[in-house]
PDB file of C-alpha atoms in Angstrom:
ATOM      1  CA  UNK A 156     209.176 105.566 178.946  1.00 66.00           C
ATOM      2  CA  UNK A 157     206.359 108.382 178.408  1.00 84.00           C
ATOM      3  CA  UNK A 158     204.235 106.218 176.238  1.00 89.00           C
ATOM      4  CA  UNK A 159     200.715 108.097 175.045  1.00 93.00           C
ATOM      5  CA  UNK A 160     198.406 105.696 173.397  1.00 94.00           C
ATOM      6  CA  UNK A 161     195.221 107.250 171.435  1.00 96.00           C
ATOM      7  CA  UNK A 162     192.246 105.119 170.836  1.00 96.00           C
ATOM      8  CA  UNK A 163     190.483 104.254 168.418  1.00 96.00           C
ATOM      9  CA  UNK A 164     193.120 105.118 165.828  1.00 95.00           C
ATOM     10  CA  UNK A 165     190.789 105.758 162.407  1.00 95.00           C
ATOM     11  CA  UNK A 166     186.901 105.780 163.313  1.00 96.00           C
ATOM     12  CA  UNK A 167     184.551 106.643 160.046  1.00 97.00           C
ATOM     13  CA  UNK A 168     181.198 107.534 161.026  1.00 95.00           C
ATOM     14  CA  UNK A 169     177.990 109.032 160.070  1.00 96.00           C
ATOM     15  CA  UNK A 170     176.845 112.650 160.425  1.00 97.00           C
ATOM     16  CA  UNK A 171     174.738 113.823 163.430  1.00 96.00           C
ATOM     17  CA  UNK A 172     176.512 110.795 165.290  1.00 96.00           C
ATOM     18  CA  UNK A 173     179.152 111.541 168.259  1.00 97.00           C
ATOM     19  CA  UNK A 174     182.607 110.121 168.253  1.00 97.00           C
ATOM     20  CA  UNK A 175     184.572 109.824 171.523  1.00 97.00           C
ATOM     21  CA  UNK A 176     188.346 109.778 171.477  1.00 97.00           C
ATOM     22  CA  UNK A 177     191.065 108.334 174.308  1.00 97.00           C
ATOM     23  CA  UNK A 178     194.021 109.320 175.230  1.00 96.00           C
ATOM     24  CA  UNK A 179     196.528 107.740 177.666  1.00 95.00           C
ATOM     25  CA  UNK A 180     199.451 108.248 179.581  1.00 93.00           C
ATOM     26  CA  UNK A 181     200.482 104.500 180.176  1.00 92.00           C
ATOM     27  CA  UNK A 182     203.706 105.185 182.159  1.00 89.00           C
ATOM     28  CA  UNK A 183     203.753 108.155 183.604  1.00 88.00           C
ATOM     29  CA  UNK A 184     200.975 110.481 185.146  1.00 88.00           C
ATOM     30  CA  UNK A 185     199.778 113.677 182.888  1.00 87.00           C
ATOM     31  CA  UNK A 186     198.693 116.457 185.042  1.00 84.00           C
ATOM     32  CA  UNK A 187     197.847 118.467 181.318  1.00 89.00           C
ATOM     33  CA  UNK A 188     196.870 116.459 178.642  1.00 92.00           C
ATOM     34  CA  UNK A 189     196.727 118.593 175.144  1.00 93.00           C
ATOM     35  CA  UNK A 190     194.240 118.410 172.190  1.00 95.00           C
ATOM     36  CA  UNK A 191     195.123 119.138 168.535  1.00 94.00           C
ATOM     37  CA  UNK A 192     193.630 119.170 165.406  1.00 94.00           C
ATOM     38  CA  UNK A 193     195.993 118.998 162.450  1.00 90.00           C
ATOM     39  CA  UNK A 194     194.749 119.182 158.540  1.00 86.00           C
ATOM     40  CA  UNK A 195     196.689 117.863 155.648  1.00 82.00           C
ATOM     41  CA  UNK A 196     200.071 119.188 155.005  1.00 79.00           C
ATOM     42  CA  UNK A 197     199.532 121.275 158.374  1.00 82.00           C
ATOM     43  CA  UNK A 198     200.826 122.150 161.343  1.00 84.00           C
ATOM     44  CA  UNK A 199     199.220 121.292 164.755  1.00 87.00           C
ATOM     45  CA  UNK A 200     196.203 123.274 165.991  1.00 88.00           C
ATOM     46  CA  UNK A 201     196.124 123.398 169.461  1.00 90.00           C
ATOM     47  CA  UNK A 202     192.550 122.780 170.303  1.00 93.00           C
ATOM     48  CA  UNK A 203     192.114 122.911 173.524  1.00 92.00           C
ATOM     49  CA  UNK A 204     194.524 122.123 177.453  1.00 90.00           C
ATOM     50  CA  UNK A 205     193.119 119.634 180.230  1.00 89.00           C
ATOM     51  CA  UNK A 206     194.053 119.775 183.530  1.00 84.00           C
ATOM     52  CA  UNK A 207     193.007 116.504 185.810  1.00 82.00           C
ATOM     53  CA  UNK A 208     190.006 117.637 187.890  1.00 81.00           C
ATOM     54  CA  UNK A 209     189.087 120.590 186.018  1.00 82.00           C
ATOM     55  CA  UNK A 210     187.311 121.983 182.757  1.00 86.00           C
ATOM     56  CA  UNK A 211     189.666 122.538 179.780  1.00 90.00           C
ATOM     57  CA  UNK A 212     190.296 125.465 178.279  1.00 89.00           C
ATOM     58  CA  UNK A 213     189.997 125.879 174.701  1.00 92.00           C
ATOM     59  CA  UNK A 214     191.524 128.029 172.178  1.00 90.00           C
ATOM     60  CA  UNK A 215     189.554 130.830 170.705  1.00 88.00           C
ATOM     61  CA  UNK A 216     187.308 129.477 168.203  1.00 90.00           C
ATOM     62  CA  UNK A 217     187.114 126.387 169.279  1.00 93.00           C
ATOM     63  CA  UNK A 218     183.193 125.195 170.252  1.00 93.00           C
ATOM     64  CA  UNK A 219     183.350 123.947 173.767  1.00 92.00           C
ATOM     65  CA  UNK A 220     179.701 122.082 173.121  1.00 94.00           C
ATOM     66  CA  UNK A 221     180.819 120.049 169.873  1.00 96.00           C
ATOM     67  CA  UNK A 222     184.383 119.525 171.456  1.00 96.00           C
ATOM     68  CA  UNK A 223     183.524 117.807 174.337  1.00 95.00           C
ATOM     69  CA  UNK A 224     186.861 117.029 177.031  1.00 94.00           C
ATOM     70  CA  UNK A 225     187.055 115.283 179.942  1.00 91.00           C
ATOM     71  CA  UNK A 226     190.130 114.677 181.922  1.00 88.00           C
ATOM     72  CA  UNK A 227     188.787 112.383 184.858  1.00 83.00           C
ATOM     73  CA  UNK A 228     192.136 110.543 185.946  1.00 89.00           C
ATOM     74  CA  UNK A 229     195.871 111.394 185.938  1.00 89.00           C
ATOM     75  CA  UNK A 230     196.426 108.659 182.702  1.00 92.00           C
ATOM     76  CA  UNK A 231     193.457 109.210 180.668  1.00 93.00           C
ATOM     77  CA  UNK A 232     191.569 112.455 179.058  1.00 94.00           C
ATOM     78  CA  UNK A 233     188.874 111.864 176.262  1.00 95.00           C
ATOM     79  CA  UNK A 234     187.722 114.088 173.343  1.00 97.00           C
ATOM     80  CA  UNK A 235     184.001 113.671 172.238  1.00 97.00           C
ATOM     81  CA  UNK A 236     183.217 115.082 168.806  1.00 97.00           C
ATOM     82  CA  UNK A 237     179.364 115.537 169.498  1.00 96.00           C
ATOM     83  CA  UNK A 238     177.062 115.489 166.586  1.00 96.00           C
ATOM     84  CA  UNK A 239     179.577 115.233 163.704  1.00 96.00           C
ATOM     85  CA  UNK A 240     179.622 116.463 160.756  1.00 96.00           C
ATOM     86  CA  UNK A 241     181.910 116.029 157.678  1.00 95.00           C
ATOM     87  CA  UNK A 242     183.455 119.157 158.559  1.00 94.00           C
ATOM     88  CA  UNK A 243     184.771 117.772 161.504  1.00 95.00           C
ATOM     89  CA  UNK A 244     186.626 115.069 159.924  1.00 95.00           C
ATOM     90  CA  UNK A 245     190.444 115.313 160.440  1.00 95.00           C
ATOM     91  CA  UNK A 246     193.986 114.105 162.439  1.00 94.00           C
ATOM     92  CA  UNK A 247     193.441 114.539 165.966  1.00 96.00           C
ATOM     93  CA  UNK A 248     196.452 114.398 168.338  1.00 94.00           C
ATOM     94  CA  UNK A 249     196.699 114.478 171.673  1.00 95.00           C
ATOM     95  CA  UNK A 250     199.674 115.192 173.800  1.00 93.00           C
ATOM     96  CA  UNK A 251     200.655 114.636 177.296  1.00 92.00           C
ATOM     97  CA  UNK A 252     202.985 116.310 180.126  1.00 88.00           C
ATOM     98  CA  UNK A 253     204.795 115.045 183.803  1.00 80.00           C
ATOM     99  CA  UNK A 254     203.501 117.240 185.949  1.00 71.00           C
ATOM    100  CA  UNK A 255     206.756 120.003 186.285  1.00 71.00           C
ATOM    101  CA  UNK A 256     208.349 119.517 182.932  1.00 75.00           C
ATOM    102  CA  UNK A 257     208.110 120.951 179.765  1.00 75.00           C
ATOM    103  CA  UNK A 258     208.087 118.353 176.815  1.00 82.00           C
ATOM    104  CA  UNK A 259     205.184 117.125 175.431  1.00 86.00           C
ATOM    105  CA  UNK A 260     204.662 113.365 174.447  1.00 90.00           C
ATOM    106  CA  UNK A 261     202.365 112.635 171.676  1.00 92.00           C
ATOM    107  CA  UNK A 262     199.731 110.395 170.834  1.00 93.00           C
ATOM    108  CA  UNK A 263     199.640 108.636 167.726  1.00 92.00           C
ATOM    109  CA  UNK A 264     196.639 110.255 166.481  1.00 93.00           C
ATOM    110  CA  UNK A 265     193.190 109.404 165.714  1.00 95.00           C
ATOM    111  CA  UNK A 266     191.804 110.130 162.236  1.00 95.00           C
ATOM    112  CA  UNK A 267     188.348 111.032 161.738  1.00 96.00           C
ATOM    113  CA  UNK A 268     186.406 110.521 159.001  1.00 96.00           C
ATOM    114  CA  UNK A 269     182.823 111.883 159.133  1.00 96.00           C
ATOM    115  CA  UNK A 270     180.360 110.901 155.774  1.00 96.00           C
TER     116      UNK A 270
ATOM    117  CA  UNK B1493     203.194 136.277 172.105  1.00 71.00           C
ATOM    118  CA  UNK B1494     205.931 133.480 170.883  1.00 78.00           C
ATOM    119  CA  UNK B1495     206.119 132.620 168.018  1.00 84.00           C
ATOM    120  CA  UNK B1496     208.151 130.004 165.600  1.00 91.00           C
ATOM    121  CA  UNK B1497     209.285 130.611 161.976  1.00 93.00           C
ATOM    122  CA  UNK B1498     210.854 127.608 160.537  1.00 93.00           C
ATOM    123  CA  UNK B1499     212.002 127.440 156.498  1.00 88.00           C
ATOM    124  CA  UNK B1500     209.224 126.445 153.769  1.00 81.00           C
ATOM    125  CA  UNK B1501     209.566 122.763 152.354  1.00 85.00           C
ATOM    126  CA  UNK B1502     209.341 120.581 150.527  1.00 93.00           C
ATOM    127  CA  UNK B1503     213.116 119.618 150.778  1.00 96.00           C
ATOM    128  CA  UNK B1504     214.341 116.924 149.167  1.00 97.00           C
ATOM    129  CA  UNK B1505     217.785 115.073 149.107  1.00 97.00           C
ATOM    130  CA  UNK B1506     219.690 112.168 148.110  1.00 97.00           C
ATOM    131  CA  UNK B1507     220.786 109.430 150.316  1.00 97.00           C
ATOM    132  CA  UNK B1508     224.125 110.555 152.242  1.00 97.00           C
ATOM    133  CA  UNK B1509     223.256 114.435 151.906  1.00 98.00           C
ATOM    134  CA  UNK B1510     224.026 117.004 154.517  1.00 98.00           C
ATOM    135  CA  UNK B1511     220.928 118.652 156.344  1.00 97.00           C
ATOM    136  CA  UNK B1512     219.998 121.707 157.395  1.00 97.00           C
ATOM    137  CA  UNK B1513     216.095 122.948 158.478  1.00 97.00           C
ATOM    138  CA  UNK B1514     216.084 126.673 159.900  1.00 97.00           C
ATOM    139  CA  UNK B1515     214.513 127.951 162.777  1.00 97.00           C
ATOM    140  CA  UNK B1516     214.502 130.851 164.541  1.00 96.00           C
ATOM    141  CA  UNK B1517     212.133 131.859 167.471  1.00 94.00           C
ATOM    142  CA  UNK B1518     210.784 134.926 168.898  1.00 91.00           C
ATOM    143  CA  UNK B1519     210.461 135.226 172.457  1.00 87.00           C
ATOM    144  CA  UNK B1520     209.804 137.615 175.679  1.00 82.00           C
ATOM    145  CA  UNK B1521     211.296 135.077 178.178  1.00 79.00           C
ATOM    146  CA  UNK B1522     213.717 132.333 177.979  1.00 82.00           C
ATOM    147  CA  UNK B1523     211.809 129.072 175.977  1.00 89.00           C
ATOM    148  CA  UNK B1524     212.664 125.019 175.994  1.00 91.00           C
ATOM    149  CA  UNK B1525     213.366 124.847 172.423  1.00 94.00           C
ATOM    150  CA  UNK B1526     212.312 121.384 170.529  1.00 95.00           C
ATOM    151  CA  UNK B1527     212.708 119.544 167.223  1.00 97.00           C
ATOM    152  CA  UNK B1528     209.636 117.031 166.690  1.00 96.00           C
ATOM    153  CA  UNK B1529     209.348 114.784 163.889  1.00 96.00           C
ATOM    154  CA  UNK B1530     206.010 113.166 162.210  1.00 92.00           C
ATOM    155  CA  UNK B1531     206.019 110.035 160.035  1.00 92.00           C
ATOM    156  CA  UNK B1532     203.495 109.739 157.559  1.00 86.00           C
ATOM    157  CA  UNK B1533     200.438 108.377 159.081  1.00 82.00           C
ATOM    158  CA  UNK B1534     201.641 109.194 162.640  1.00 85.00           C
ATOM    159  CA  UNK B1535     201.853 111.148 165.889  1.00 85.00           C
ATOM    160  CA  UNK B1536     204.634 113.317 166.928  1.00 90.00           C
ATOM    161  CA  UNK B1537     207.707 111.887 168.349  1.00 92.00           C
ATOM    162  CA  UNK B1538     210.311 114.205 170.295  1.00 93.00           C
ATOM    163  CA  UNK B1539     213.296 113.774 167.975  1.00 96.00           C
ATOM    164  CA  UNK B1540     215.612 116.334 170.269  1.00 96.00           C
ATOM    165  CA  UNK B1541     215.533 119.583 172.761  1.00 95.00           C
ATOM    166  CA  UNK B1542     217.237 122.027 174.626  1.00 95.00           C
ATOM    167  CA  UNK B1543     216.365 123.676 177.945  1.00 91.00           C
ATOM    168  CA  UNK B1544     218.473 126.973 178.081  1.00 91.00           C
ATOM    169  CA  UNK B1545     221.388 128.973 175.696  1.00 93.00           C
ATOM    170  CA  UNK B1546     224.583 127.370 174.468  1.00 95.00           C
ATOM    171  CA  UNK B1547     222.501 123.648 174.828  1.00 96.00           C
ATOM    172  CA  UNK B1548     223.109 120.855 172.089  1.00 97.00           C
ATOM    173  CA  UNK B1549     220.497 118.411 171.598  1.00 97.00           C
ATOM    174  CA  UNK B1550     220.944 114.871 170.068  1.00 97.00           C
ATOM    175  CA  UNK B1551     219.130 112.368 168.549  1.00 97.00           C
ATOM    176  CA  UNK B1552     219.426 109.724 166.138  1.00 95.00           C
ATOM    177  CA  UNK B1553     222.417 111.674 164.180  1.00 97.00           C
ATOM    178  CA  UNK B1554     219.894 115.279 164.301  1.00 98.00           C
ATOM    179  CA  UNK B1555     221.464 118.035 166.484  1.00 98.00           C
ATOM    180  CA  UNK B1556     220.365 121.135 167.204  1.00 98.00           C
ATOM    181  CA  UNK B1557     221.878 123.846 169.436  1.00 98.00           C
ATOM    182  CA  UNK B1558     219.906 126.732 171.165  1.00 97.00           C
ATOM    183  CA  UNK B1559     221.719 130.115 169.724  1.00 96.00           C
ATOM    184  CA  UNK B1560     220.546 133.047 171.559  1.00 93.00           C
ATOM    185  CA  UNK B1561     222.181 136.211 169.928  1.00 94.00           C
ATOM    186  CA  UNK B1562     220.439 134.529 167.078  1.00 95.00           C
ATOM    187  CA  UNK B1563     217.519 133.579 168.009  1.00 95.00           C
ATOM    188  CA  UNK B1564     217.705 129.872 166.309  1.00 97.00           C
ATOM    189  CA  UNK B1565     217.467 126.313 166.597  1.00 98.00           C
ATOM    190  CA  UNK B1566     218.367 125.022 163.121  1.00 98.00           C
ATOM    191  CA  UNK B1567     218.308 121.255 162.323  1.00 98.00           C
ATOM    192  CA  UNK B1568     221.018 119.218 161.465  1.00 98.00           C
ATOM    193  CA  UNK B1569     222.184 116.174 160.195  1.00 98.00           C
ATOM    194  CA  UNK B1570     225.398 115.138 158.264  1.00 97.00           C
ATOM    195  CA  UNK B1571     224.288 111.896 156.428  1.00 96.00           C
ATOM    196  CA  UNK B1572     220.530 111.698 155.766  1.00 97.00           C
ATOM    197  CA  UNK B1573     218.925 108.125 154.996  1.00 97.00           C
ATOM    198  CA  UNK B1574     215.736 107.679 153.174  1.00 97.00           C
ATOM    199  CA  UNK B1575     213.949 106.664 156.457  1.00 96.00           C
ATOM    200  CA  UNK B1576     214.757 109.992 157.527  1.00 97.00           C
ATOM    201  CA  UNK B1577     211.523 111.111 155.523  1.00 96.00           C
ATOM    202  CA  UNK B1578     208.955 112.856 157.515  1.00 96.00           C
ATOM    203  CA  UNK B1579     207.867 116.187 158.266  1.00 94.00           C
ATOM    204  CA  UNK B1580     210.057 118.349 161.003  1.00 96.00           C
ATOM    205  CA  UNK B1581     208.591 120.765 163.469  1.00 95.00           C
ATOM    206  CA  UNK B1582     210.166 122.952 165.487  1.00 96.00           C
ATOM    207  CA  UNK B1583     208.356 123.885 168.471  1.00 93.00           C
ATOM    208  CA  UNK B1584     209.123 126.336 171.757  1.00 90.00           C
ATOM    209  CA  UNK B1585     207.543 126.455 174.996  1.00 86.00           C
ATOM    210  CA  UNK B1586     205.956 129.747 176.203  1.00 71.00           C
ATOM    211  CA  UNK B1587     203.104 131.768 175.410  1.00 62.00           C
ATOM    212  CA  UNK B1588     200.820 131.338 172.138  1.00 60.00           C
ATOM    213  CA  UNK B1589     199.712 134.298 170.324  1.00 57.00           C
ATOM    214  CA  UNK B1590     195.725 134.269 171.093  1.00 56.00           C
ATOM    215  CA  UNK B1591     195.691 131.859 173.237  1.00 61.00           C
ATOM    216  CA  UNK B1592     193.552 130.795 176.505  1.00 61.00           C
ATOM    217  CA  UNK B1593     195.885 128.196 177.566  1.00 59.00           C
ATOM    218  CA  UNK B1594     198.923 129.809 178.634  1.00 59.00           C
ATOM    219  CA  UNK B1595     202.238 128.240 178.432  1.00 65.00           C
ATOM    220  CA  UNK B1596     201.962 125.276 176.137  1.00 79.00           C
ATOM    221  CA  UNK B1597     204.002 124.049 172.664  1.00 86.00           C
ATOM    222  CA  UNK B1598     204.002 126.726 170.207  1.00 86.00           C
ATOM    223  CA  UNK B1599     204.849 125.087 166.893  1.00 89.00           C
ATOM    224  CA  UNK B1600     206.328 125.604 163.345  1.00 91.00           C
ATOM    225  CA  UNK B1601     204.619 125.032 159.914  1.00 90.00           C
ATOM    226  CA  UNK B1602     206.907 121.508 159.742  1.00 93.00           C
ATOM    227  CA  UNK B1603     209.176 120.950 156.663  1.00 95.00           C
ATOM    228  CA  UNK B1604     208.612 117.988 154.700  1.00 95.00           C
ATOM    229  CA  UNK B1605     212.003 116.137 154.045  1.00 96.00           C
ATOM    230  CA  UNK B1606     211.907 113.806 151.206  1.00 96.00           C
ATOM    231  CA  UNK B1607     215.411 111.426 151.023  1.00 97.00           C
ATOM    232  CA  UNK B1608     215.692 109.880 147.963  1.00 97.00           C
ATOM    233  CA  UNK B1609     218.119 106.647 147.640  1.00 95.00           C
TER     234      UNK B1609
END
């Protein structure tokens, strides 16, 4: 149990063009869905929490307009990398939580390649 | 805020070799303690955890036990196989330095662990 599926799992794409990521829950419902960015030899930058039903909150520095989140069902939250830039191209995780517990199941990751 | 200090990598060993990756942990309240582990290419997978003092957790041959009058949660395994390759995190649960989210996973630097056969 507490499968998290990300989709798509490597997207290359061209600047100025916007990039939406999925992640799901598949057997269990996520209340708070997490966003990370992580850079080569790295640990994991938390970018930003979702709650279902609400607006996210991100982590200081992190641009709210160019990281776009949505968290519209209990099972899925999406990340939207608006108007990319080669910058922006890295390992993005995404991590989910049962509602009352602690641990954290991860995604596999998306990677991000922006030319 | 909580923070995690685990021990610098790379680490490398041969096939069969006793491990150990330190951790200790800084915390006002009383953290969920974890050990995570990312294979290359991939998402993190919860390798092990504890929920309070005095807790063992197991996984896969790792273990890991939550020491309170030492603030640690060091990694451990007694016969490491190359597949055992990846790069360990150790991770708490409580507050993040700077951070608007609250409680959420505070994490390590990861140690890369390199078996070699």
């Amino acid at each position: 149990g507490a499968v998290v599926s990300q989709h798509p799992s490597w997207v290359i794409c061209k600047s100025g063009t916007s990039v939406k990521i999925e992640c799901r829950s598949l057997d269990f419902q996520a209340t708070t869905m997490f966003w990370y960015r992580q850079f080569p030899k790295q640990s994991l930058m938390l970018m930003a929490t979702s709650n279902e039903g609400s607006k996210a909150t991100y982590e200081q520095g992190v641009e709210k307009d160019k990281f776009l989140i949505n968290h519209a069902s209990l099972t899925l939250s999406t990340l939207t990398v608006t108007s990319a830039h080669p910058e922006d191209s890295s390992f993005y995780i995404c991590s989910a939580r049962h509602l009352y517990q602690e641990t954290q199941y991860f995604g596999p990751g998306t990677r991000l390649l922006v030319l | 805020g909580d923070s995690v200090t685990q021990m610098e990598g790379p680490v490398t060993l041969s096939e069969e070799a006793f491990l150990t990756i330190n951790c200790t942990y800084t915390a006002t309240g009383y953290p969920s303690l974890f050990w995570y582990v990312q294979y290359p290419g991939e998402g993190l997978q919860l390798l092990l955890k504890a929920t309070k003092a005095d807790d063992k957790g197991s996984n896969k041959g790792f273990e890991a036990t939550y020491r309170k009058e030492t603030t640690s949660f060091h990694l451990e395994k007694g016969s490491v196989q190359v597949s055992d390759s990846a790069v360990y995190f150790c991770a708490l649960s409580g507050l993040l330095v700077n951070s608007n989210s609250g409680y959420a996973l505070n994490f390590g630097k990861g140690t890369s662990l390199l078996v070699t056969p």
